[in-house]
Coordinates of C-alpha atoms and ligand atoms in Angstrom, one line a residue:
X1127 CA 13.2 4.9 88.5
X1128 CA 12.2 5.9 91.8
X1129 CA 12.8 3.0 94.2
X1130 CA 11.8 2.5 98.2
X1131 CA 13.5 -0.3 100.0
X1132 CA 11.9 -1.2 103.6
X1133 CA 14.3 -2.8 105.7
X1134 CA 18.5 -2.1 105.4
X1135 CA 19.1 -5.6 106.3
X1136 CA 21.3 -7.9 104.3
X1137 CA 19.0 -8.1 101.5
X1138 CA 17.5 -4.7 101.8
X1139 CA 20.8 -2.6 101.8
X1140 CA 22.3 -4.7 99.5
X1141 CA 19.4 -4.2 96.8
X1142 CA 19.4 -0.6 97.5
X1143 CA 23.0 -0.2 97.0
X1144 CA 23.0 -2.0 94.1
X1145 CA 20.2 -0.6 92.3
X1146 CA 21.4 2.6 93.3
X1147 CA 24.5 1.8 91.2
X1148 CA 22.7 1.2 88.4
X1149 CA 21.0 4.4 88.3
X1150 CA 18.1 4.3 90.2
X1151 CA 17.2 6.5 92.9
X1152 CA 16.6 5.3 96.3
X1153 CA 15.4 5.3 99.6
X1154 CA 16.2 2.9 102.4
X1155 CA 13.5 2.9 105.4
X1156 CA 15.1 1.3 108.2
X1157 CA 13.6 1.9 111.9
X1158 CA 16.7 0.9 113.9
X1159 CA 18.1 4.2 114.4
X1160 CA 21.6 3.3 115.4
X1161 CA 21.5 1.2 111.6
X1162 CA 20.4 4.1 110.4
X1163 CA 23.3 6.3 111.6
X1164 CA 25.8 4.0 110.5
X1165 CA 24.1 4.2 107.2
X1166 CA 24.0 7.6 106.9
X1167 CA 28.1 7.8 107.8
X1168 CA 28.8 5.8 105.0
X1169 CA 29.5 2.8 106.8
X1170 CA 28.0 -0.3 106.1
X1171 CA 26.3 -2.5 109.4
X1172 CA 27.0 -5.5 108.1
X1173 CA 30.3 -7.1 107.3
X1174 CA 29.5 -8.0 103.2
X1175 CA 32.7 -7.5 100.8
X1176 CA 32.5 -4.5 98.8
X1177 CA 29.5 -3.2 100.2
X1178 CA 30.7 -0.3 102.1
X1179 CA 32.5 1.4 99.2
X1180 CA 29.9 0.8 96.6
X1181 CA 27.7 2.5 99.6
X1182 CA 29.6 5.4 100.1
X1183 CA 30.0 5.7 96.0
X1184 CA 26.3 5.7 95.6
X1185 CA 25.6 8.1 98.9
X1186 CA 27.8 10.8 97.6
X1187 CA 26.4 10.3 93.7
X1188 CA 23.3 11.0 95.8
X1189 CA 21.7 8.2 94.4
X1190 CA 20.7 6.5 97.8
X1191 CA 19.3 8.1 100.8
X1192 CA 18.5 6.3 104.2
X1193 CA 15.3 7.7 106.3
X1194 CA 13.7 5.9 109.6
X1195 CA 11.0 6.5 108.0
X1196 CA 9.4 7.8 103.8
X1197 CA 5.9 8.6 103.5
X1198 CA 6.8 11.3 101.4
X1199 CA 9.3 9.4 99.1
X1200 CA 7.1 6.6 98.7
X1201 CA 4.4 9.0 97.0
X1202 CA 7.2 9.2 94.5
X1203 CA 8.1 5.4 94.3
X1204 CA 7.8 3.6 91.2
X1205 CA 9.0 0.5 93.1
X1206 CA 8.3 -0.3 96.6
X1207 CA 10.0 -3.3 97.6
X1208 CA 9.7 -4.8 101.2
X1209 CA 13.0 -6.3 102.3
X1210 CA 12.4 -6.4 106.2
X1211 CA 12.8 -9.3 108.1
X1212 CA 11.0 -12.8 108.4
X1213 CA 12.4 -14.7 111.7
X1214 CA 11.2 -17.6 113.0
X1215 CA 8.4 -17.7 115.8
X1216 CA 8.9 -20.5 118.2
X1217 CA 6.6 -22.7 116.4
X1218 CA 8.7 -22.3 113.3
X1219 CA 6.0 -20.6 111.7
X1220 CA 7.5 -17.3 109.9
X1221 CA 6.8 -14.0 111.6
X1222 CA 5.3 -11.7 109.4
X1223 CA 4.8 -8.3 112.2
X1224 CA 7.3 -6.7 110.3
X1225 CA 5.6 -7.6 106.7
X1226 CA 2.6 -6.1 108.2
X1227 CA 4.1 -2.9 109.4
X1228 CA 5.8 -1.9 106.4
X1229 CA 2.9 -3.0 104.5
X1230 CA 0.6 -0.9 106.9
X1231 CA 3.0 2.4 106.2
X1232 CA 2.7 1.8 101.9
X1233 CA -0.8 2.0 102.2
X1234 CA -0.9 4.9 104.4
X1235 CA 1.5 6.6 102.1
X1236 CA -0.1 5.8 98.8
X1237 CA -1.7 9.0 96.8
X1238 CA -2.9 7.8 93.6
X1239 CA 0.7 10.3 92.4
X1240 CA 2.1 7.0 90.5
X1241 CA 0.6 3.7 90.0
X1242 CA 3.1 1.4 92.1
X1243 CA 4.7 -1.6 92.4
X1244 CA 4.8 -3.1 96.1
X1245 CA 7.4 -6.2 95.7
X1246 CA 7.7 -9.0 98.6
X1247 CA 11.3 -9.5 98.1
X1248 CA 11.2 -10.7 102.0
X1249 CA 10.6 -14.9 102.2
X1250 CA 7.4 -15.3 103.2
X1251 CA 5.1 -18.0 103.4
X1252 CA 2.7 -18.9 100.5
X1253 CA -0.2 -16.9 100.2
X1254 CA 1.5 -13.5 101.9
X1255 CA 1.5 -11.4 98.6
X1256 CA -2.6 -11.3 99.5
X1257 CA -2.1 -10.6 103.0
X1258 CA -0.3 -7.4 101.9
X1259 CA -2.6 -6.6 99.4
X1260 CA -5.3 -6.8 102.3
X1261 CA -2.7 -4.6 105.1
X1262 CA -2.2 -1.9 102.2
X1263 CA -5.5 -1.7 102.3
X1264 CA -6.0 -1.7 105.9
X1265 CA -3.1 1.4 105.8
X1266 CA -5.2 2.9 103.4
X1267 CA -8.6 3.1 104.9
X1268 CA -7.1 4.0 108.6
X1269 CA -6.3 7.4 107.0
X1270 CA -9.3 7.7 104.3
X1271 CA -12.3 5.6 105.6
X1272 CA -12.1 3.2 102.0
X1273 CA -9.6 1.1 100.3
X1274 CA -7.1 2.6 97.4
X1275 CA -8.7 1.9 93.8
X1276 CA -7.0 -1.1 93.0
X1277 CA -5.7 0.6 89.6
X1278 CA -3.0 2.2 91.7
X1279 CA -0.5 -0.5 92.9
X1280 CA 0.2 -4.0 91.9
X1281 CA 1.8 -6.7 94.9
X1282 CA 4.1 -8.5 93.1
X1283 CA 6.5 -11.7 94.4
X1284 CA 10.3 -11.4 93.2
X1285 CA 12.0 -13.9 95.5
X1286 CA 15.7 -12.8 96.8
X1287 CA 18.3 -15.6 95.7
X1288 CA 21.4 -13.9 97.4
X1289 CA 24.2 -15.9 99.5
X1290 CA 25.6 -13.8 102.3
X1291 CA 29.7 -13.2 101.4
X1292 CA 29.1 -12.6 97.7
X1293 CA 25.4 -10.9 98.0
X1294 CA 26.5 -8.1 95.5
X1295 CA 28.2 -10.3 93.0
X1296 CA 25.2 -12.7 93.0
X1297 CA 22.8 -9.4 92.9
X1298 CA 24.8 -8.0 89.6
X1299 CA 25.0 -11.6 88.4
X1300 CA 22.3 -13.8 89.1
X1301 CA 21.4 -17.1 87.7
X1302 CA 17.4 -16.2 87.3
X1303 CA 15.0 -13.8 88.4
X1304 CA 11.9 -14.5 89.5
X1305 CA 8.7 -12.6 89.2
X1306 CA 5.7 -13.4 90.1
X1307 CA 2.9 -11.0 89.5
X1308 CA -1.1 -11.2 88.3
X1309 CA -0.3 -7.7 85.9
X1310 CA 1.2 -7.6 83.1
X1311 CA 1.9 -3.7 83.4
X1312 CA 3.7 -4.7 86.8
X1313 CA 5.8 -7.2 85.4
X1314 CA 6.7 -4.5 82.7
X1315 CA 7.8 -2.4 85.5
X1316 CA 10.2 -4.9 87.0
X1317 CA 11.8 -5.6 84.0
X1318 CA 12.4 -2.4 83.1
X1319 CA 14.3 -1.8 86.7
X1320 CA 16.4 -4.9 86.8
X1321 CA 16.8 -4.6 82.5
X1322 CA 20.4 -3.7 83.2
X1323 CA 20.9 -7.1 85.2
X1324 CA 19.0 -8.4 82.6
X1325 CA 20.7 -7.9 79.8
X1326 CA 24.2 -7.3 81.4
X1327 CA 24.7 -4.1 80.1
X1328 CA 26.5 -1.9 83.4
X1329 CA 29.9 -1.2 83.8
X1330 CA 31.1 -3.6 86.7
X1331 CA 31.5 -1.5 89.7
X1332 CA 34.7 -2.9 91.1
X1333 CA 37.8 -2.5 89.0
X1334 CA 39.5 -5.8 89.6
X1335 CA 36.3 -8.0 89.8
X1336 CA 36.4 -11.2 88.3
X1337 CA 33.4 -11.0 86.0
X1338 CA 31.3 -14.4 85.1
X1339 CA 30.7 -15.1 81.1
X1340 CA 27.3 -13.8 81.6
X1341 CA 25.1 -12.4 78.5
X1342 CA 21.6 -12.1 79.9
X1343 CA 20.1 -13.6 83.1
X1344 CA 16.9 -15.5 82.5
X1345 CA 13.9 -14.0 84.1
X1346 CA 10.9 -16.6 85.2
X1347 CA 8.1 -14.9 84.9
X1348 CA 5.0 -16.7 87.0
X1349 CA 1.8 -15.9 89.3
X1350 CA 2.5 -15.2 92.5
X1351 CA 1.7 -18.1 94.5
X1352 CA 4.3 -20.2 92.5
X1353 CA 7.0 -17.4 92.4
X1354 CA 6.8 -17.2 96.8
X1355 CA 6.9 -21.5 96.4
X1356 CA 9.7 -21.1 94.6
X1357 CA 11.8 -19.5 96.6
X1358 CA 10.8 -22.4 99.9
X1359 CA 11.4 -25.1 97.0
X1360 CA 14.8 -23.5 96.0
X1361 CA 16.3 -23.2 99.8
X1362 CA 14.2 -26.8 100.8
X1363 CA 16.3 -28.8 97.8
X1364 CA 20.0 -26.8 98.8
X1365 CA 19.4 -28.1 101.9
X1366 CA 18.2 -31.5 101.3
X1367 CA 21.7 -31.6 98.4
X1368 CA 23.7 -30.6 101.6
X1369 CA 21.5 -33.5 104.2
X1370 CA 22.4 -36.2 101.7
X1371 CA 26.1 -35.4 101.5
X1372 CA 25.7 -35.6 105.1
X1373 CA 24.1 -38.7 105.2
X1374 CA 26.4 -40.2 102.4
X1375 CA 28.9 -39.4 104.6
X1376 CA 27.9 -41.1 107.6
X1377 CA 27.8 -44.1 105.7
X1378 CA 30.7 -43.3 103.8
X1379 CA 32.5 -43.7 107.4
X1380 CA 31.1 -46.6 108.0
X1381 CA 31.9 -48.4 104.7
X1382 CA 35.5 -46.9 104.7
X1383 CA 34.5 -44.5 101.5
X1384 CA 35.6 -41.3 101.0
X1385 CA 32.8 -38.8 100.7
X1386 CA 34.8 -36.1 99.4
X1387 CA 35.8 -38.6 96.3
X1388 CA 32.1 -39.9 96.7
X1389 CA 30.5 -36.8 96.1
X1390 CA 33.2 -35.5 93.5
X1391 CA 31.9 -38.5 91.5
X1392 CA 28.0 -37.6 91.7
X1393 CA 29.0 -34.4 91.2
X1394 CA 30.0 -34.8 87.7
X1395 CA 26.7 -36.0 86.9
X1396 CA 25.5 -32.9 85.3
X1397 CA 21.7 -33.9 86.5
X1398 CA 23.0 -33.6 89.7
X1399 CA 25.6 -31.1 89.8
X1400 CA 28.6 -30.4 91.5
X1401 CA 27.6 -27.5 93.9
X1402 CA 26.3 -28.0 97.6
X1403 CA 27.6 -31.5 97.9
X1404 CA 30.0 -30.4 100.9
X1405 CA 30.0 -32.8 103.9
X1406 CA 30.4 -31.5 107.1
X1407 CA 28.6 -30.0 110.5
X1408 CA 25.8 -29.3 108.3
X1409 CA 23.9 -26.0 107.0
X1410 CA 22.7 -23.1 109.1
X1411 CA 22.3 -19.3 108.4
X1412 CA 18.9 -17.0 109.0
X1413 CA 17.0 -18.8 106.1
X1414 CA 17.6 -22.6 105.6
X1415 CA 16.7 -23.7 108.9
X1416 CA 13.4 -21.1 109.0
X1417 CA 12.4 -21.7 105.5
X1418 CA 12.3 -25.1 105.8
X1419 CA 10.4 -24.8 109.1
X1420 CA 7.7 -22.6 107.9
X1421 CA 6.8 -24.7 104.4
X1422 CA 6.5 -27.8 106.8
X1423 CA 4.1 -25.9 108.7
X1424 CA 1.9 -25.1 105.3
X1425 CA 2.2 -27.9 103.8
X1426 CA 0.7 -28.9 107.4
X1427 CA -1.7 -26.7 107.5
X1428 CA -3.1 -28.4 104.0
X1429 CA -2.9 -31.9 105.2
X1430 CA 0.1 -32.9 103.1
X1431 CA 3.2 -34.4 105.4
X1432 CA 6.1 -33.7 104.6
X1433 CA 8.9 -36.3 105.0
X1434 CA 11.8 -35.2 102.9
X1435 CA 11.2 -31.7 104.6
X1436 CA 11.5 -33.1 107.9
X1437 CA 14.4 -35.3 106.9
X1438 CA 16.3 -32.9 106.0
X1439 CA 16.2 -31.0 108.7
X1440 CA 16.5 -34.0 111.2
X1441 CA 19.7 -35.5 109.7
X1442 CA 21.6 -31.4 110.0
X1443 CA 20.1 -31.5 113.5
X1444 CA 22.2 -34.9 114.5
X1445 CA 25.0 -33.7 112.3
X1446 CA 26.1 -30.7 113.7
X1447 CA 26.6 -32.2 117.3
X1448 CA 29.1 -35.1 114.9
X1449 CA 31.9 -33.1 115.8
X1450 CA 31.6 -33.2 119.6
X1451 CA 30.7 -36.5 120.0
X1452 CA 34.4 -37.1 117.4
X1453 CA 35.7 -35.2 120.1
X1454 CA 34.6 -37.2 123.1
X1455 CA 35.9 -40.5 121.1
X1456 CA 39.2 -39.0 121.1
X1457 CA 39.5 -36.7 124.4
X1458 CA 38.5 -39.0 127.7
X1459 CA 36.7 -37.5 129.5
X1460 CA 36.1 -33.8 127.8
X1461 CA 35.2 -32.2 131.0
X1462 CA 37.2 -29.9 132.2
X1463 CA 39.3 -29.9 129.1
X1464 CA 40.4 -27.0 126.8
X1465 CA 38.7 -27.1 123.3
X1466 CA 39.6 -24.0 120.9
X1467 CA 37.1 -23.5 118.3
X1468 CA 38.0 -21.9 114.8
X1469 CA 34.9 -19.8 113.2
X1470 CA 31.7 -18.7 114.2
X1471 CA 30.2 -17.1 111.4
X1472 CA 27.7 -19.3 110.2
X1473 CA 29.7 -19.7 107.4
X1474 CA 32.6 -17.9 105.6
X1475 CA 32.4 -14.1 104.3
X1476 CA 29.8 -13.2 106.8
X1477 CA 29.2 -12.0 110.4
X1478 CA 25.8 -13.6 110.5
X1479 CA 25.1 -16.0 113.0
X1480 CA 21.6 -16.6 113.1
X1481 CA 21.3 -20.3 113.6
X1482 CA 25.0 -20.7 113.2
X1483 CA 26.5 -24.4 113.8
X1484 CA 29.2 -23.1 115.5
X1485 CA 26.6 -22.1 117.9
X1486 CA 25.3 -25.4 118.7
X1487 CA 28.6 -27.0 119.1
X1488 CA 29.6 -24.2 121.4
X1489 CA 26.2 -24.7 123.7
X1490 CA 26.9 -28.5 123.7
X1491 CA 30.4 -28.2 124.6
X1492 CA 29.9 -25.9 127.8
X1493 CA 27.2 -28.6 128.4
X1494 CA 29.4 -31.2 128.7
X1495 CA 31.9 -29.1 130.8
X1496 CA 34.2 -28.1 128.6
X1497 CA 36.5 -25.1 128.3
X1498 CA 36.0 -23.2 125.1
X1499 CA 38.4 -20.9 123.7
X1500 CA 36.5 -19.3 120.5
X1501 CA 38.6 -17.3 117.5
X1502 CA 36.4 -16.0 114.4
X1503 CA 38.0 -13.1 111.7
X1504 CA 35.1 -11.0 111.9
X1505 CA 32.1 -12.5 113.8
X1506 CA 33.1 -12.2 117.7
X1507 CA 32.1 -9.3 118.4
X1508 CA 28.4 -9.9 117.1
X1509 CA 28.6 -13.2 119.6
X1510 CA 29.6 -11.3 122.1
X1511 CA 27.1 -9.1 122.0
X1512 CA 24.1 -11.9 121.4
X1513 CA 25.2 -14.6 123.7
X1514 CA 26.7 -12.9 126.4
X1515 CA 25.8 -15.8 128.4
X1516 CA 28.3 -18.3 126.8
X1517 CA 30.9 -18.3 129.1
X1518 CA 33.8 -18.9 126.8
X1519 CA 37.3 -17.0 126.2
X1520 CA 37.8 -15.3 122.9
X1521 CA 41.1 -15.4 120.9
X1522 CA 42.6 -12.4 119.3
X1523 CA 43.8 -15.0 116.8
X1524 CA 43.3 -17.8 115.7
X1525 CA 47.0 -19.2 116.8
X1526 CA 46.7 -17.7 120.4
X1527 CA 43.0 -19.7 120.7
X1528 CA 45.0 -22.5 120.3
X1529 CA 46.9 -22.0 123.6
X1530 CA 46.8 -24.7 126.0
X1531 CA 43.9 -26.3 123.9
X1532 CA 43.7 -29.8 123.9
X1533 CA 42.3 -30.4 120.6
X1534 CA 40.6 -27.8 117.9
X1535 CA 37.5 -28.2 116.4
X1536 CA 37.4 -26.0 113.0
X1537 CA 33.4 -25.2 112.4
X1538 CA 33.8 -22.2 109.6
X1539 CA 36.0 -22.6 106.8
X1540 CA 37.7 -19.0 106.9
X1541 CA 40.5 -18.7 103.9
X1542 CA 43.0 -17.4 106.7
X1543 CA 42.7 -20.8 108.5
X1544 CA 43.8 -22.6 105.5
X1545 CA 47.1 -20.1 105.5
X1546 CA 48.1 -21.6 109.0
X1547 CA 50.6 -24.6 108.7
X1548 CA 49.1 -28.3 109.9
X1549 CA 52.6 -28.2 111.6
X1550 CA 52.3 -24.7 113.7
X1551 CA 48.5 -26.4 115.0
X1552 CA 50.5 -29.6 116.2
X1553 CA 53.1 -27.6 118.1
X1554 CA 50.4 -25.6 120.1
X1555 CA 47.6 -28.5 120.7
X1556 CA 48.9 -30.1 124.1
X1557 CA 47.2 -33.4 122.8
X1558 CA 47.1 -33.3 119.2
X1559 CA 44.0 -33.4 118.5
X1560 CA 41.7 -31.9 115.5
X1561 CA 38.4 -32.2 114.7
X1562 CA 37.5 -30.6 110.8
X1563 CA 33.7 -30.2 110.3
X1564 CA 34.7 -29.2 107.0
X1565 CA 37.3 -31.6 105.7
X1566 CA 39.3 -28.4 105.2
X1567 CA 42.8 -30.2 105.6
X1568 CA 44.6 -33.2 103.9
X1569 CA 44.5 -36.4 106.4
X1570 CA 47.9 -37.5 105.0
X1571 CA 49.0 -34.1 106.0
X1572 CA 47.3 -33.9 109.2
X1573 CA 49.1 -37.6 109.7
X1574 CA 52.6 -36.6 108.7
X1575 CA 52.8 -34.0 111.3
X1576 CA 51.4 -36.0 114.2
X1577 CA 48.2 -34.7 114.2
X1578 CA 45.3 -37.2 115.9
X1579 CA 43.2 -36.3 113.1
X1580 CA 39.2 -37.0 112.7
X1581 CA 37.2 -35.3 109.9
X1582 CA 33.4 -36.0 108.0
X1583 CA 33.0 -38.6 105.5
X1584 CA 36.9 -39.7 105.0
Ligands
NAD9 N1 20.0 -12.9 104.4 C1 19.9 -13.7 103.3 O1 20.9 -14.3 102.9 C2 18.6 -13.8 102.6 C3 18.6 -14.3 101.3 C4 17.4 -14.4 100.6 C5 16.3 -14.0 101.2 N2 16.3 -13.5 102.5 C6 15.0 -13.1 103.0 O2 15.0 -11.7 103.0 C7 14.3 -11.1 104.1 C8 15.2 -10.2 104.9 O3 16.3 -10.9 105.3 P1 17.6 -10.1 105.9 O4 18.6 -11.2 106.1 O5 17.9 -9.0 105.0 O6 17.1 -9.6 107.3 P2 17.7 -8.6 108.3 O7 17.2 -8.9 109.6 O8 19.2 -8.5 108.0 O9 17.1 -7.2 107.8 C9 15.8 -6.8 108.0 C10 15.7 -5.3 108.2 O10 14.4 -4.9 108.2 C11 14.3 -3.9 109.2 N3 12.8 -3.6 109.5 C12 12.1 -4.3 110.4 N4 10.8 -3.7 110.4 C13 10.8 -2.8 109.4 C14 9.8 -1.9 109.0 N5 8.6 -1.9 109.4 N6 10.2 -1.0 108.0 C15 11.4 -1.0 107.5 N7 12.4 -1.8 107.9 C16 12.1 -2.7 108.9 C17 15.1 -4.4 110.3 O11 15.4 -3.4 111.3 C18 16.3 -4.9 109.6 O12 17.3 -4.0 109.4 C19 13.9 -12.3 105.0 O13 12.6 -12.7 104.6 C20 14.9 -13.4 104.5 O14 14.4 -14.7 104.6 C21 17.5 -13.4 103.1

């Protein structure tokens, strides 16, 4: 099939790519040219394991092209999905400008040529799939004086379920997909493109990949009202699993439990599941925090309030700062102090930092006058960049960040921190200290070497 992808973002490129690989022939439209020109060398923009070489493979098969912008492709478009991006306005209410413009551009590109599907694979807010039914029309009429005859194109919902650091894996493998259109001839459509996900029928693109016991992936079909609520619903309950750990933590402190056993024990309850039970500094990324935000404000907007929402959101808020105020417990006063701080990324895998903890914990420590020294594999550069106001040192590893540090506070749980000995990070701290917002080390261990050792939960 012919597919158009707006956006070459993290879900955008990544869906291109992949359904590239599975035969399909497509275009990217992405607007920021120096995105573009990476793109086009074969080089990916974003740091996303395997993503770059399945890229390249696809670009030379000539099975993806990348364009600023396509009105000619998208004449030719079976599938037109938007993929741009959603961020958060100040009043947490999702911005849809970029929605709007790439809806705007599929209505002045549409010709009658094919009947299409336009797909909302972008989060965004209940009720949007009409609102860009009503801009292709709007895109439409600018350039012919009436709206397209509705015959031509279908809007159809099919909600993006991806995790940054294994976005291609959990694109060829996914536990559901969901689709949420009013036709059935749409719905047709999309099956027909994601039928070899569906039925788990390609040959895995990478050689030595560990491949799940997967015979078919389920596919929800639904309006679209319910399919967009189901992607807020699906982000608002991993959060609210990763709140309570959280919480269950801080009382797990207080009680002198063990949350890591605590939650190991729920977790074997199979109605509750072992997954995203992790205490620690809390969640963050570009969609929890935003998602959340923006379903508060509709289910505002229709009277409804919206405690577990707001719970949720208020216990991550309190726990990322946790590991600071650990820090002042142990390091009288902080001010003036040396603090090294392992991982930025919001978490592992990724160079994303939108709304990244680490963030928080940096801004709080500079508030309180202390000397940051910040080492992160692969995201420094993109905080340099995006907060040059921080006024912090950066490591070139993450032994040297722990050079005349007084303590360490680990935010991201990067594999290569675990390689580093407990004994080699109590030779370097001149006091000892450690603070692990993700109860990545064993206390006995941290104990044995000396270490002044303050984790979540245990
Ligand atoms: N990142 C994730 O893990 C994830 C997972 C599931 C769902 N989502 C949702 O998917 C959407 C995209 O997220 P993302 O992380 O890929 O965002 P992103 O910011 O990485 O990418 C969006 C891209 O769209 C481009 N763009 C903006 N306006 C455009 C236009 N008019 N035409 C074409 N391209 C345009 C931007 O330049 C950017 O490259 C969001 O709604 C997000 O909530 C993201």
């Amino acid at each position: 099939m012919n597919v158009s992808v707006f956006g070459a973002g993290y879900v955008g490129l990544v869906t291109g790519v992949v359904l590239a690989e599975l035969g399909h022939q497509v275009t990217l439209i992405e607007p920021v040219k120096e995105k573009l020109q990476v793109i086009n060398n074969g080089r990916s923009p974003i740091f996303e394991a395997g993503l770059e070489a399945l890229l390249q493979r696809v670009m030379d098969q000539g099975r993806l092209h990348a364009k600023a912008t396509a009105e000619r492709d998208l004449a030719d478009a079976d599938i037109i999905f938007i993929a741009v991006g959603t961020p958060p306005l100040p009043d947490g209410e999702a911005d849809l400008r970029y929605v709007r413009q790439a809806a705007l551009s599929i209505g002045g590109g549409m010709t009658g040529k094919k009947r299409q599907v336009i797909v909302n694979k972008a989060t965004v807010p209940i009720g949007s799939a009409n609102l860009v039914e009503v801009w292709i029309q709007d895109g439409f009429r600018d350039l012919h004086g009436r709206v397209p005859p509705t015959e031509w194109y279908a809007v159809a919902s099919n909600p993006e379920f991806l995790r940054e650091g294994t976005a291609i894996y959990d694109t060829l493998y996914p536990d559901r997909i969901v689709l949420g259109a009013d036709e059935a001839w749409a719905i047709d459509r999309l099956k027909e493109l994601y039928a070899p996900i569906i039925q788990q029928s390609f040959a895995p693109p990478f050689k030595d990949e560990e491949v799940p016991l997967v015979t078919g992936v389920p596919v929800d079909v639904t309006d679209r009202i319910s399919s967009e609520m189901i992607k807020y619903a699906a982000n608002a309950f991993l959060a609210m699993k990763i709140s309570f750990a959280n919480e269950m933590a801080n009382i797990s402190e207080r009680v002198g439990a063990n949350v890591v056993d605590v939650m190991h024990g729920i977790g074997l309850d199979r109605r509750i599941g072992a997954k995203f039970l992790n205490a620690g500094v809390g969640w963050g990324g570009s969609c929890f925090g935003k998602d959340l935000s923006a379903l508060t404000l509709t289910a505002q907007e229709y009277g409804y309030h919206p405690r577990l929402l707001q719970a949720t959101m208020a216990v991550n808020r309190d726990q990322r700062l946790l590991v600071v105020k650990k820090l002042q417990e142990e390091l009288k006063p902080v001010k003036g102090r040396r603090v090294a701080v392992w991982g930025i990324a919001f978490k592992p895998g990724t160079d994303d930092l939108r709304d990244a903890p680490a963030i928080s914990v940096i801004e709080e420590l500079l508030r309180l006058g202390v000397r940051v020294t910040a080492y992160d594999p692969i995201a420094m550069d993109n905080l340099q960049r995006e907060r040059p106001d921080l006024e912090i040192q950066y490591a070139n590893s993450a032994e040297e960040a722990l050079i005349d540090a007084d303590a360490l506070i680990l935010i991201t749980e990067w594999d290569s921190f675990r390689e580093i000995p407990l004994e080699t990070i109590a030779a370097r701290l001149s006091r000892g200290i450690v603070i692990d917002g993700r109860n990545l080390w064993d206390p006995n261990e941290a104990d044995r070497v000396g270490i002044n050792y303050r984790s979540i939960g245990r």
